[in-house]
Coordinates of C-alpha atoms in Angstrom, one line a residue:
X13 CA 87.6 182.4 84.6
X14 CA 84.8 180.1 84.1
X15 CA 83.5 177.2 86.2
X16 CA 83.7 173.7 84.9
X17 CA 80.0 173.1 85.2
X18 CA 79.2 176.2 83.2
X19 CA 81.7 175.0 80.5
X20 CA 80.1 171.6 80.4
X21 CA 76.5 173.4 80.2
X22 CA 77.8 175.6 77.3
X23 CA 79.1 172.6 75.5
X24 CA 75.7 170.9 75.7
X25 CA 73.6 173.9 74.9
X26 CA 75.6 176.4 72.8
X27 CA 76.6 175.1 69.4
X28 CA 79.1 178.0 69.0
X29 CA 80.8 177.1 72.2
X30 CA 80.9 173.4 71.5
X31 CA 82.3 174.1 68.0
X32 CA 85.0 176.2 69.5
X33 CA 86.0 173.6 72.0
X34 CA 86.0 170.9 69.3
X35 CA 88.3 173.1 67.2
X36 CA 90.8 173.2 70.2
X37 CA 90.7 169.3 70.2
X38 CA 88.4 169.2 73.3
X39 CA 85.3 167.0 73.4
X40 CA 82.9 166.1 76.0
X41 CA 84.9 163.0 77.1
X42 CA 87.8 165.4 77.9
X43 CA 85.5 167.6 80.0
X44 CA 84.2 164.4 81.8
X45 CA 87.7 163.4 82.4
X46 CA 88.7 166.8 83.7
X47 CA 85.6 166.7 86.0
X48 CA 86.9 163.6 87.5
X49 CA 90.3 165.1 88.1
X50 CA 88.8 168.1 89.9
X51 CA 87.9 167.7 93.5
X52 CA 84.9 170.1 93.0
X53 CA 83.0 170.3 89.8
X54 CA 81.9 173.7 90.5
X55 CA 85.5 175.0 91.1
X56 CA 86.6 177.9 88.9
X57 CA 89.7 177.3 86.7
X58 CA 91.8 179.7 84.5
X59 CA 91.7 178.9 80.7
X60 CA 95.5 178.0 80.7
X61 CA 95.2 175.7 83.7
X62 CA 92.1 174.1 81.9
X63 CA 94.1 173.4 78.8
X64 CA 97.1 172.2 80.7
X65 CA 94.8 169.9 82.8
X66 CA 93.3 168.5 79.7
X67 CA 96.8 167.8 78.2
X68 CA 98.1 166.3 81.2
X69 CA 94.9 163.9 81.3
X70 CA 95.5 162.9 77.8
X71 CA 99.1 162.1 78.4
X72 CA 98.3 160.1 81.5
X73 CA 95.7 158.3 79.5
X74 CA 98.3 157.6 76.8
X75 CA 100.8 156.3 79.3
X76 CA 98.1 154.1 81.0
X77 CA 97.1 152.7 77.7
X78 CA 100.6 152.0 76.8
X79 CA 101.3 150.3 80.0
X80 CA 98.2 148.3 79.6
X81 CA 99.3 147.2 76.2
X82 CA 102.7 146.2 77.5
X83 CA 101.1 144.3 80.2
X84 CA 98.8 142.5 77.8
X85 CA 101.4 141.6 75.4
X86 CA 103.7 140.4 78.3
X87 CA 100.8 138.2 79.6
X88 CA 100.1 136.7 76.2
X89 CA 103.6 136.0 75.5
X90 CA 104.1 134.6 79.0
X91 CA 101.1 132.3 78.3
X92 CA 102.9 131.0 75.2
X93 CA 106.5 130.6 76.4
X94 CA 105.4 129.0 79.7
X95 CA 102.8 126.7 78.1
X96 CA 103.2 122.9 77.8
X97 CA 102.9 123.0 74.0
X98 CA 105.9 125.5 73.8
X99 CA 107.9 123.1 76.1
X100 CA 107.2 120.2 73.7
X101 CA 108.1 122.4 70.7
X102 CA 111.5 123.4 72.3
X103 CA 112.0 119.7 73.2
X104 CA 111.6 118.8 69.6
X105 CA 114.1 121.6 68.7
X106 CA 116.6 120.5 71.1
X107 CA 116.3 116.8 70.0
X108 CA 116.8 118.0 66.3
X109 CA 119.9 119.8 67.5
X110 CA 121.3 116.7 69.1
X111 CA 120.6 114.6 66.0
X112 CA 122.2 117.4 63.8
X113 CA 125.3 117.2 66.1
X114 CA 125.5 113.5 65.5
X115 CA 125.3 113.8 61.9
X116 CA 128.2 116.5 61.9
X117 CA 130.4 114.3 64.1
X118 CA 129.9 111.1 62.0
X119 CA 130.6 113.2 58.8
X120 CA 133.9 114.5 60.3
X121 CA 135.1 111.1 61.5
X122 CA 134.7 109.7 57.9
X123 CA 136.2 112.8 56.3
X124 CA 139.8 112.4 54.8
X125 CA 140.2 116.1 54.2
X126 CA 140.5 119.0 56.7
X127 CA 138.1 119.0 59.8
X128 CA 134.7 120.3 58.8
X129 CA 135.2 120.0 55.0
X130 CA 132.8 117.0 54.7
X131 CA 130.0 118.5 56.8
X132 CA 126.8 118.7 54.8
X133 CA 126.0 122.2 53.6
X134 CA 122.6 122.2 55.3
X135 CA 124.2 121.7 58.8
X136 CA 125.6 125.3 59.0
X137 CA 122.2 126.8 57.9
X138 CA 120.3 124.6 60.4
X139 CA 122.6 125.5 63.2
X140 CA 122.1 129.2 62.5
X141 CA 118.2 128.7 62.5
X142 CA 118.5 126.8 65.7
X143 CA 120.7 129.5 67.3
X144 CA 118.0 132.0 66.3
X145 CA 115.2 130.0 67.8
X146 CA 117.2 129.9 71.0
X147 CA 117.9 133.6 71.0
X148 CA 114.1 134.4 70.4
X149 CA 113.2 132.2 73.3
X150 CA 115.8 133.8 75.6
X151 CA 114.6 137.4 74.8
X152 CA 111.0 136.3 75.2
X153 CA 111.7 134.9 78.6
X154 CA 113.7 138.0 79.6
X155 CA 110.8 140.2 78.6
X156 CA 108.2 138.2 80.4
X157 CA 110.0 137.3 83.6
X158 CA 112.1 140.6 83.9
X159 CA 113.9 140.4 87.2
X160 CA 112.9 136.9 88.0
X161 CA 114.8 135.7 84.9
X162 CA 118.3 135.8 86.7
X163 CA 116.8 133.8 89.7
X164 CA 116.2 130.6 87.6
X165 CA 119.2 128.4 87.3
X166 CA 117.8 126.9 84.0
X167 CA 117.4 130.3 82.5
X168 CA 121.1 131.2 83.4
X169 CA 122.1 127.7 82.0
X170 CA 120.3 128.5 78.7
X171 CA 121.8 132.0 78.5
X172 CA 125.4 130.6 79.0
X173 CA 124.7 128.0 76.2
X174 CA 123.5 130.9 74.0
X175 CA 126.6 132.8 74.6
X176 CA 128.7 129.8 73.7
X177 CA 126.7 129.5 70.5
X178 CA 127.7 133.0 69.5
X179 CA 131.2 132.4 70.7
X180 CA 131.5 129.7 68.1
X181 CA 130.0 132.0 65.4
X182 CA 132.6 134.6 66.3
X183 CA 135.4 132.2 66.2
X184 CA 134.4 130.8 62.8
X185 CA 134.2 134.4 61.4
X186 CA 137.6 135.4 62.9
X187 CA 139.6 132.3 61.9
X188 CA 140.8 131.8 58.3
X189 CA 139.7 128.8 56.4
X190 CA 143.2 127.4 56.3
X191 CA 143.0 126.9 60.0
X192 CA 140.2 124.3 59.8
X193 CA 141.9 122.1 62.5
X194 CA 141.6 124.9 64.9
X195 CA 137.8 125.2 63.9
X196 CA 137.3 121.6 64.6
X197 CA 138.2 122.4 68.3
X198 CA 136.0 125.4 68.2
X199 CA 133.1 123.2 67.3
X200 CA 133.4 121.5 70.7
X201 CA 131.7 124.7 72.0
X202 CA 128.5 123.4 70.2
X203 CA 128.6 120.5 72.8
X204 CA 127.1 123.1 75.2
X205 CA 123.8 123.0 73.2
X206 CA 123.5 119.3 74.0
X207 CA 123.1 120.4 77.8
X208 CA 119.9 121.8 76.8
X209 CA 118.5 118.3 76.3
X210 CA 117.9 118.2 80.0
X211 CA 114.8 120.3 79.3
X212 CA 113.4 117.3 77.6
X213 CA 113.0 115.9 81.1
X214 CA 111.0 118.8 82.5
X215 CA 107.5 117.3 81.6
X216 CA 108.5 114.1 83.4
X217 CA 109.0 114.5 87.0
X218 CA 111.0 111.4 87.8
X219 CA 113.6 112.3 85.0
X220 CA 113.5 115.9 86.2
X221 CA 114.4 114.7 89.7
X222 CA 117.3 112.7 88.4
X223 CA 118.7 115.6 86.4
X224 CA 118.3 118.1 89.3
X225 CA 120.0 115.7 91.7
X226 CA 122.9 115.1 89.3
X227 CA 123.5 118.8 88.7
X228 CA 123.3 119.4 92.4
X229 CA 126.1 116.9 92.9
X230 CA 128.6 118.3 90.3
X231 CA 130.4 120.5 93.0
X232 CA 130.9 117.3 95.2
X233 CA 132.0 115.2 92.4
X234 CA 134.6 117.8 91.1
X235 CA 136.1 118.2 94.7
X236 CA 136.0 114.5 95.2
X237 CA 138.0 114.0 91.9
X238 CA 140.6 116.6 93.1
X239 CA 140.9 114.9 96.5
X240 CA 141.3 111.4 94.9
X241 CA 144.2 112.7 92.6
X242 CA 145.9 114.3 95.7
X243 CA 145.6 111.0 97.5
X244 CA 146.9 109.0 94.4
X245 CA 149.8 111.5 94.2
X246 CA 150.9 110.8 97.7
X247 CA 150.7 107.1 97.3
X248 CA 152.4 107.3 93.9
X249 CA 155.5 109.1 95.3
X250 CA 155.9 106.6 98.1
X251 CA 155.4 103.6 95.8
X252 CA 158.0 104.8 93.1
X253 CA 160.5 105.4 95.8
X254 CA 159.9 101.9 97.3
X255 CA 159.8 100.0 94.1
X256 CA 162.8 101.7 92.4
X257 CA 165.5 99.4 93.8
X258 CA 163.9 96.2 92.4
X259 CA 162.4 97.6 89.0
X260 CA 163.7 96.2 85.9
X261 CA 164.6 99.3 84.1
X262 CA 165.3 97.7 80.7
X263 CA 161.9 95.9 80.6
X264 CA 159.1 97.0 78.3
X265 CA 156.4 95.4 80.4
X266 CA 153.8 97.7 81.6
X267 CA 154.1 96.8 85.2
X268 CA 157.8 97.9 85.2
X269 CA 157.0 101.0 83.2
X270 CA 154.1 102.0 85.5
X271 CA 156.5 102.6 88.4
X272 CA 159.1 104.4 86.4
X273 CA 157.6 107.8 87.1
X274 CA 155.1 109.4 89.5
X275 CA 152.7 110.3 86.7
X276 CA 152.6 106.8 85.3
X277 CA 152.0 105.6 88.8
X278 CA 149.1 107.9 89.3
X279 CA 147.6 106.4 86.0
X280 CA 148.3 102.9 87.3
X281 CA 146.6 103.5 90.7
X282 CA 143.7 105.2 89.0
X283 CA 143.3 102.1 86.8
X284 CA 143.5 99.6 89.7
X285 CA 142.2 101.5 92.8
X286 CA 139.4 103.8 91.2
X287 CA 138.4 101.8 88.1
X288 CA 139.1 98.5 89.8
X289 CA 141.0 97.0 86.8
X290 CA 143.4 94.1 87.5
X291 CA 144.9 95.2 90.9
X292 CA 147.0 92.0 91.4
X293 CA 148.5 91.8 87.9
X294 CA 151.4 94.2 88.8
X295 CA 151.3 94.1 92.6
X296 CA 151.7 90.3 93.1
X297 CA 155.0 90.0 91.2
X298 CA 156.5 92.9 93.1
X299 CA 155.2 91.6 96.5
X300 CA 156.8 88.2 95.7
X301 CA 160.2 89.9 95.2
X302 CA 159.8 92.1 98.2
X303 CA 157.1 91.0 100.6
X304 CA 157.1 94.3 102.7
X305 CA 155.6 96.1 99.6
X306 CA 152.3 94.3 100.4
X307 CA 151.7 96.6 103.3
X308 CA 152.3 99.6 101.0
X309 CA 149.9 98.4 98.4
X310 CA 147.2 97.1 100.7
X311 CA 147.1 100.3 102.7
X312 CA 146.8 102.3 99.4
X313 CA 144.0 100.0 98.3
X314 CA 142.1 100.4 101.6
X315 CA 142.4 104.2 102.0
X316 CA 141.5 104.8 98.2
X317 CA 139.1 102.1 97.3
X318 CA 137.4 101.2 100.6
X319 CA 137.7 104.5 102.5
X320 CA 137.9 107.6 100.3
X321 CA 135.7 106.6 97.4
X322 CA 132.9 105.4 99.7
X323 CA 133.2 108.8 101.5
X324 CA 132.9 110.6 98.3
X325 CA 129.9 108.6 97.5
X326 CA 128.2 109.4 100.8
X327 CA 128.9 113.2 100.1
X328 CA 127.5 112.9 96.7
X329 CA 124.3 111.1 97.9
X330 CA 123.9 113.9 100.7
X331 CA 124.4 116.6 98.0
X332 CA 121.8 115.0 95.8
X333 CA 119.3 115.0 98.7
X334 CA 120.0 118.6 99.4
X335 CA 119.5 119.5 95.7
X336 CA 116.2 117.8 95.7
X337 CA 115.0 119.7 98.9
X338 CA 116.1 123.0 97.3
X339 CA 114.4 122.1 94.2
X340 CA 111.1 121.3 96.1
X341 CA 111.5 124.6 98.1
X342 CA 111.7 126.6 94.9

């Protein structure tokens, strides 16, 4: 055994002892590190314990340095991806993606051959480059934010759009060239990337409020649409049954054809009661033939146009206000 103080004294005064320690890979810094790990610098240690402590200290230092390096890289990367300049860069990328999509759609509409055969060659390469940029951005955000990544709705939206992008690539690789018409439908997946255009509004508070409010009302809008269709279905069944005795079955006029089936009647009521297009064009001729039908058409108009659509509007406004409050709280 040998005391640590004796070992440090020997290292400083005895050249032979210092050479031997250096040959073992132990320098004065290691001794000072060991001195800090020991509660009492004069404590006696076994040679094996001494070497083991030195190795543990070196491994601890290596791990600490590695963790510090990771933290430094994460901080620098976070400063980049969360900076205003990076937001502007991604806004330009998204805008380029939208313009590229416009070019592809216009090329396909003018194409006389199979879908996608007239798309410029540079479009596929540009789409792959853009998908690569989105992928790098997503991995960078995951590396920087770690567990916090999944708590941000915008991050989850970007990740879903990224999955759709790779889904399109997988479909294109799996489908043969002769099924180009199917590929035309697969390209609709690329519409998901346009949703990323909402990120263009983040630097502008007013636009960001509008987008946040709209996305917060989507659930209310969807359920409102479902309820409107259910209400139109009810009124269509009653209307078709009531109009059937006086309907001209041989006429090709739209007003007679609109009440020939429940589905067509739903389309007619959606056109007149929801869209507000020419309510009296078909109603007045039938009311003239059978005046009691006025009660049916008028009650349908009041319940759908004046009642339920305004109720849905109130729910949507309330949902938008709630989404705004949630966004401020976050």
